[in-house]
Amino acid sequence: MILKTAADVLHQHEKNGLNLYEIGIKYERKQSDMDHDTVFDLMLQQWHVMKEAINQGLDESNPNIKGKILQREAYKLKANIGTGKSICGETTTKAMAYALSTMEVNISMGRIVAAPTAGASGVLPGTLKAIQEAYDFTDDQIVEALFVAGVVGMIIAKQASISGAKGGCQAEIGTAAAMAAASVVFLMEGTIHQAFDAAAIAINNLMGLICDPVAGLVEVPCHKRNAIGASNALICAEMVMAGMPSIIPFDEVVLAMKQVGDLLPACHRETATGGIAITKTAKKYEKDIMTYHV
């Protein structure tokens, strides 16, 4: 089974009547030479790791959750839901909080799932945990959605890049948001075309996003960009499920993202030599961190 583009996936769908989950797990079985149950259980283990990271990040009593720049922030968003003053609504705010909590575990050198990268590791679990709670999806259903996310991420990795050092933050957060958006559409029983449309729009919304980590750390602005990625995924799924398709097909959007990433200068590709990484305040943090650790 050759899957390099969305067109290849759509061909499998039309030829064999398989949905995105079935195509994803069939592909993984071919690649790994493992049976269905083994592959499924391995993905279930990844989901358990994702959920545990979310819980650890929200545990205010855990003294080990902190970065070199950032302190605890995710729990503040979660707490704001119950105040009656939440602007974005419960599901979106939860997705943001869960994305941030995962990243707080990441910057604390805790255990996370790179989905597709460590710097974007909060988007997919944050989105899926929030949507699971909103609609009572089972863990097995979420696992199926993770295979859908895997198909989308794999195509982007093959046709463009998922690396901030190669394609900017659009390659990391953009890809994660695309994976999450397609997964949500799948869970909400959208069509395979709608799933790819949501993924395409998610990338469109973050096209050109640079990678400019302050002090070279995966903290600022990476942390809050995960919240943006999660909310972006939900917005895109919402629009598509309401009947708003992507005008530009997914495969063309991915190639456009690659072109944009190739044109980004080195200072905007994870080198911490451009963007907010060279602002006055960012350089002060960098100096303080270097001084402290000398």
Coordinates of C-alpha atoms in Angstrom, one line a residue:
M1 CA 0.0 0.0 0.0
I2 CA 1.5 3.3 -1.1
L3 CA 0.3 6.4 0.7
K4 CA 2.1 9.6 -0.1
T5 CA -0.8 11.9 -0.8
A6 CA -4.4 12.5 0.1
A7 CA -5.2 11.4 -3.4
D8 CA -3.6 8.0 -2.6
V9 CA -5.8 7.7 0.5
L10 CA -8.9 8.7 -1.4
H11 CA -8.1 6.1 -4.0
Q12 CA -8.0 3.4 -1.2
H13 CA -11.3 4.7 0.1
E14 CA -13.0 4.6 -3.3
K15 CA -11.5 1.3 -4.3
N16 CA -11.9 -0.7 -1.1
G17 CA -14.6 1.3 0.8
L18 CA -12.3 1.9 3.8
N19 CA -12.6 4.8 6.1
L20 CA -9.6 6.9 7.3
Y21 CA -9.1 4.8 10.4
E22 CA -9.2 1.5 8.5
I23 CA -6.7 2.9 5.9
G24 CA -4.4 4.1 8.7
I25 CA -4.3 0.9 10.7
K26 CA -4.0 -1.2 7.5
Y27 CA -1.0 0.9 6.5
E28 CA 0.6 0.6 9.9
R29 CA 0.1 -3.2 9.9
K30 CA 1.9 -3.4 6.5
Q31 CA 4.8 -1.2 7.7
S32 CA 5.2 -3.0 11.1
D33 CA 4.3 -6.5 10.1
M34 CA 2.1 -6.8 13.2
D35 CA -1.5 -7.9 13.6
H36 CA -4.5 -5.6 14.1
D37 CA -4.8 -6.1 17.8
T38 CA -1.2 -5.5 18.5
V39 CA -1.1 -2.3 16.4
F40 CA -4.3 -1.1 18.0
D41 CA -3.0 -1.8 21.6
L42 CA 0.2 0.1 20.9
M43 CA -1.8 3.1 19.8
L44 CA -3.9 2.8 22.9
Q45 CA -0.8 2.9 25.0
Q46 CA 0.1 6.2 23.3
W47 CA -3.3 7.6 24.2
H48 CA -2.7 6.6 27.9
V49 CA 0.6 8.5 27.8
M50 CA -1.1 11.5 26.4
K51 CA -3.8 11.5 29.1
E52 CA -1.3 11.0 31.8
A53 CA 0.7 14.0 30.6
I54 CA -2.4 16.1 30.6
N55 CA -3.2 15.1 34.2
Q56 CA 0.4 15.7 35.4
G57 CA 0.4 19.1 33.9
L58 CA -2.8 20.1 35.7
D59 CA -1.7 18.7 39.0
E60 CA -0.9 21.8 41.0
S61 CA 0.8 19.8 43.7
N62 CA 3.5 18.4 41.4
P63 CA 6.7 20.4 42.1
N64 CA 8.5 19.0 39.1
I65 CA 6.4 20.8 36.5
K66 CA 8.2 24.0 35.6
G67 CA 10.5 25.3 32.9
K68 CA 13.5 27.6 32.8
I69 CA 11.2 30.5 31.7
L70 CA 7.6 29.4 32.3
Q71 CA 5.9 28.4 35.5
R72 CA 2.5 26.7 35.9
E73 CA -0.2 28.2 33.7
A74 CA -2.4 25.4 32.2
Y75 CA -4.4 25.0 35.4
K76 CA -5.4 28.7 35.3
L77 CA -7.3 28.1 32.0
K78 CA -9.0 25.0 33.4
A79 CA -10.0 26.8 36.5
N80 CA -11.5 29.7 34.5
I81 CA -14.1 27.4 33.0
G82 CA -16.0 27.3 36.3
T83 CA -16.0 31.1 36.8
G84 CA -18.8 31.8 34.3
K85 CA -16.4 34.1 32.5
S86 CA -14.9 31.7 30.0
I87 CA -14.8 33.5 26.7
C88 CA -14.2 30.5 24.4
G89 CA -16.6 28.0 25.9
E90 CA -16.0 24.8 27.8
T91 CA -14.7 22.5 25.0
T92 CA -12.3 24.9 23.4
T93 CA -11.0 26.2 26.7
K94 CA -10.4 22.6 27.9
A95 CA -8.6 21.8 24.6
M96 CA -6.3 24.8 25.2
A97 CA -5.7 24.0 28.9
Y98 CA -4.9 20.3 28.0
A99 CA -2.6 21.4 25.2
L100 CA -0.8 23.7 27.6
S101 CA -0.6 21.1 30.4
T102 CA 1.0 18.6 28.0
M103 CA 3.6 21.2 27.0
E104 CA 4.3 22.0 30.6
V105 CA 5.2 18.3 31.2
N106 CA 7.3 18.5 28.0
I107 CA 9.3 21.5 29.1
S108 CA 9.8 19.7 32.5
M109 CA 11.4 16.8 30.7
G110 CA 8.4 14.6 31.5
R111 CA 7.0 11.8 29.3
I112 CA 4.9 13.0 26.3
V113 CA 4.0 11.7 22.9
A114 CA 5.6 13.6 20.0
A115 CA 2.5 14.3 17.9
P116 CA 4.1 15.0 15.5
T117 CA 6.9 16.7 17.4
A118 CA 7.7 17.4 21.1
G119 CA 7.3 21.1 20.4
A120 CA 3.7 20.5 19.1
S121 CA 2.9 17.7 21.5
G122 CA 0.0 19.4 23.2
V123 CA -2.3 20.0 20.2
L124 CA -3.5 16.6 19.4
P125 CA -4.0 15.2 22.9
G126 CA -5.5 18.5 24.1
T127 CA -8.0 18.5 21.3
L128 CA -9.0 14.9 21.5
K129 CA -9.3 14.8 25.4
A130 CA -11.6 17.9 25.2
I131 CA -13.8 16.4 22.5
Q132 CA -13.9 13.1 24.3
E133 CA -15.3 14.7 27.4
A134 CA -17.8 16.8 25.4
Y135 CA -19.3 13.8 23.5
D136 CA -18.4 10.8 25.7
F137 CA -16.3 9.1 23.1
T138 CA -14.7 5.9 24.3
D139 CA -10.9 5.4 24.4
D140 CA -11.3 2.9 21.5
Q141 CA -12.9 5.6 19.4
I142 CA -10.1 8.1 20.3
V143 CA -7.6 5.5 19.2
E144 CA -9.3 5.2 15.9
A145 CA -9.1 9.0 15.6
L146 CA -5.3 8.8 16.4
F147 CA -4.8 6.6 13.4
V148 CA -6.6 9.2 11.3
A149 CA -4.2 11.8 12.7
G150 CA -1.4 9.5 11.8
V151 CA -2.4 9.4 8.2
V152 CA -2.6 13.2 7.9
G153 CA 0.8 13.6 9.7
M154 CA 2.4 11.0 7.5
I155 CA 1.4 12.7 4.3
I156 CA 2.7 16.1 5.5
A157 CA 6.0 14.5 6.6
K158 CA 6.4 12.8 3.2
Q159 CA 5.4 15.8 1.1
A160 CA 6.6 18.7 3.1
S161 CA 8.1 18.6 6.7
I162 CA 7.1 18.4 10.3
S163 CA 10.3 19.9 11.5
G164 CA 10.5 23.5 12.8
A165 CA 14.2 23.5 11.8
K166 CA 13.3 22.8 8.2
G167 CA 9.9 24.4 7.7
G168 CA 9.2 26.8 10.6
C169 CA 6.5 26.4 13.2
Q170 CA 3.9 26.0 10.5
A171 CA 5.5 22.6 10.0
E172 CA 5.0 21.7 13.7
I173 CA 1.9 23.4 15.0
G174 CA 0.4 23.6 11.6
T175 CA 0.8 19.8 11.1
A176 CA -0.5 19.1 14.6
A177 CA -3.6 21.2 14.1
A178 CA -4.2 19.5 10.8
M179 CA -4.0 16.1 12.4
A180 CA -6.3 17.1 15.2
A181 CA -8.8 18.8 12.9
A182 CA -9.1 15.7 10.7
S183 CA -9.4 13.5 13.8
V184 CA -12.3 15.6 15.2
V185 CA -14.2 15.5 11.9
F186 CA -13.7 11.7 11.8
L187 CA -15.2 11.4 15.4
M188 CA -18.1 13.6 14.4
E189 CA -18.8 11.2 11.5
G190 CA -17.8 13.6 8.8
T191 CA -16.7 12.2 5.4
I192 CA -13.1 11.5 4.4
H193 CA -13.2 14.6 2.1
Q194 CA -14.4 16.7 5.0
A195 CA -11.5 15.4 7.2
F196 CA -8.9 16.4 4.6
D197 CA -10.7 19.8 4.1
A198 CA -10.5 20.5 7.9
A199 CA -6.8 19.6 7.8
A200 CA -6.2 21.8 4.8
I201 CA -7.9 24.8 6.4
A202 CA -5.9 24.2 9.6
I203 CA -2.7 24.5 7.7
N204 CA -3.9 27.5 5.8
N205 CA -4.6 29.3 9.0
L206 CA -1.0 28.9 10.2
M207 CA 0.8 29.2 6.9
G208 CA 4.1 31.0 7.2
L209 CA 4.3 30.7 11.0
I210 CA 8.0 31.0 11.9
C211 CA 9.9 29.1 14.6
D212 CA 11.6 31.6 17.0
P213 CA 12.1 29.9 20.4
V214 CA 13.3 32.3 23.1
A215 CA 16.7 31.2 24.4
G216 CA 16.4 28.2 22.1
L217 CA 14.0 26.5 24.5
V218 CA 10.8 24.9 23.6
E219 CA 8.9 27.2 25.9
V220 CA 8.2 30.7 24.5
P221 CA 6.3 31.0 22.2
C222 CA 5.9 27.2 21.7
H223 CA 3.8 26.7 24.8
K224 CA 1.0 29.1 23.9
R225 CA 1.1 28.2 20.2
N226 CA 0.0 24.7 21.3
A227 CA -3.2 26.3 22.6
I228 CA -3.6 28.1 19.3
G229 CA -3.2 24.9 17.4
A230 CA -5.8 23.1 19.5
S231 CA -8.4 25.9 19.1
N232 CA -7.6 26.2 15.4
A233 CA -8.3 22.4 15.0
L234 CA -11.7 22.8 16.6
I235 CA -12.6 25.9 14.6
C236 CA -11.7 24.1 11.3
A237 CA -13.6 21.0 12.2
E238 CA -16.6 23.2 13.1
M239 CA -16.6 25.1 9.8
V240 CA -16.2 22.0 7.7
M241 CA -19.0 20.1 9.6
A242 CA -21.2 23.1 9.0
G243 CA -20.7 22.7 5.2
M244 CA -17.8 25.0 4.6
P245 CA -15.2 23.1 2.4
S246 CA -11.6 24.0 1.8
I247 CA -11.3 25.8 -1.6
I248 CA -7.7 24.5 -2.1
P249 CA -7.3 20.7 -1.9
F250 CA -5.2 19.3 1.0
D251 CA -2.4 18.1 -1.2
E252 CA -2.0 21.5 -2.8
V253 CA -2.0 23.2 0.6
V254 CA 0.7 20.8 1.8
L255 CA 2.9 21.6 -1.2
A256 CA 2.3 25.3 -0.6
M257 CA 3.4 24.9 3.0
K258 CA 6.6 23.2 1.8
Q259 CA 7.3 26.0 -0.6
V260 CA 6.8 28.6 2.1
G261 CA 9.0 26.7 4.5
D262 CA 11.8 26.4 2.0
L263 CA 11.8 30.1 1.5
L264 CA 12.0 30.9 5.2
P265 CA 15.4 32.3 6.2
A266 CA 17.5 30.4 8.7
C267 CA 16.8 33.0 11.4
H268 CA 13.1 31.9 11.3
R269 CA 13.7 28.2 11.5
E270 CA 14.4 27.2 15.1
T271 CA 17.8 28.9 15.3
A272 CA 16.6 31.5 17.9
T273 CA 18.1 34.3 15.8
G274 CA 15.0 36.0 14.6
G275 CA 11.4 36.9 15.5
I276 CA 10.6 37.2 19.1
A277 CA 13.7 35.3 20.1
I278 CA 15.8 38.5 19.5
T279 CA 13.5 41.0 21.2
K280 CA 15.0 42.9 24.2
T281 CA 13.1 40.9 26.8
A282 CA 13.9 37.6 25.1
K283 CA 17.6 38.3 25.1
K284 CA 17.4 39.2 28.8
Y285 CA 15.8 35.8 29.6
E286 CA 18.5 34.2 27.5
K287 CA 21.3 36.0 29.4
D288 CA 19.7 35.2 32.8
I289 CA 19.4 31.5 31.9
M290 CA 23.0 31.3 30.7
T291 CA 24.3 33.1 33.8
Y292 CA 22.3 30.9 36.1
H293 CA 23.6 27.7 34.5
V294 CA 27.3 28.7 34.2

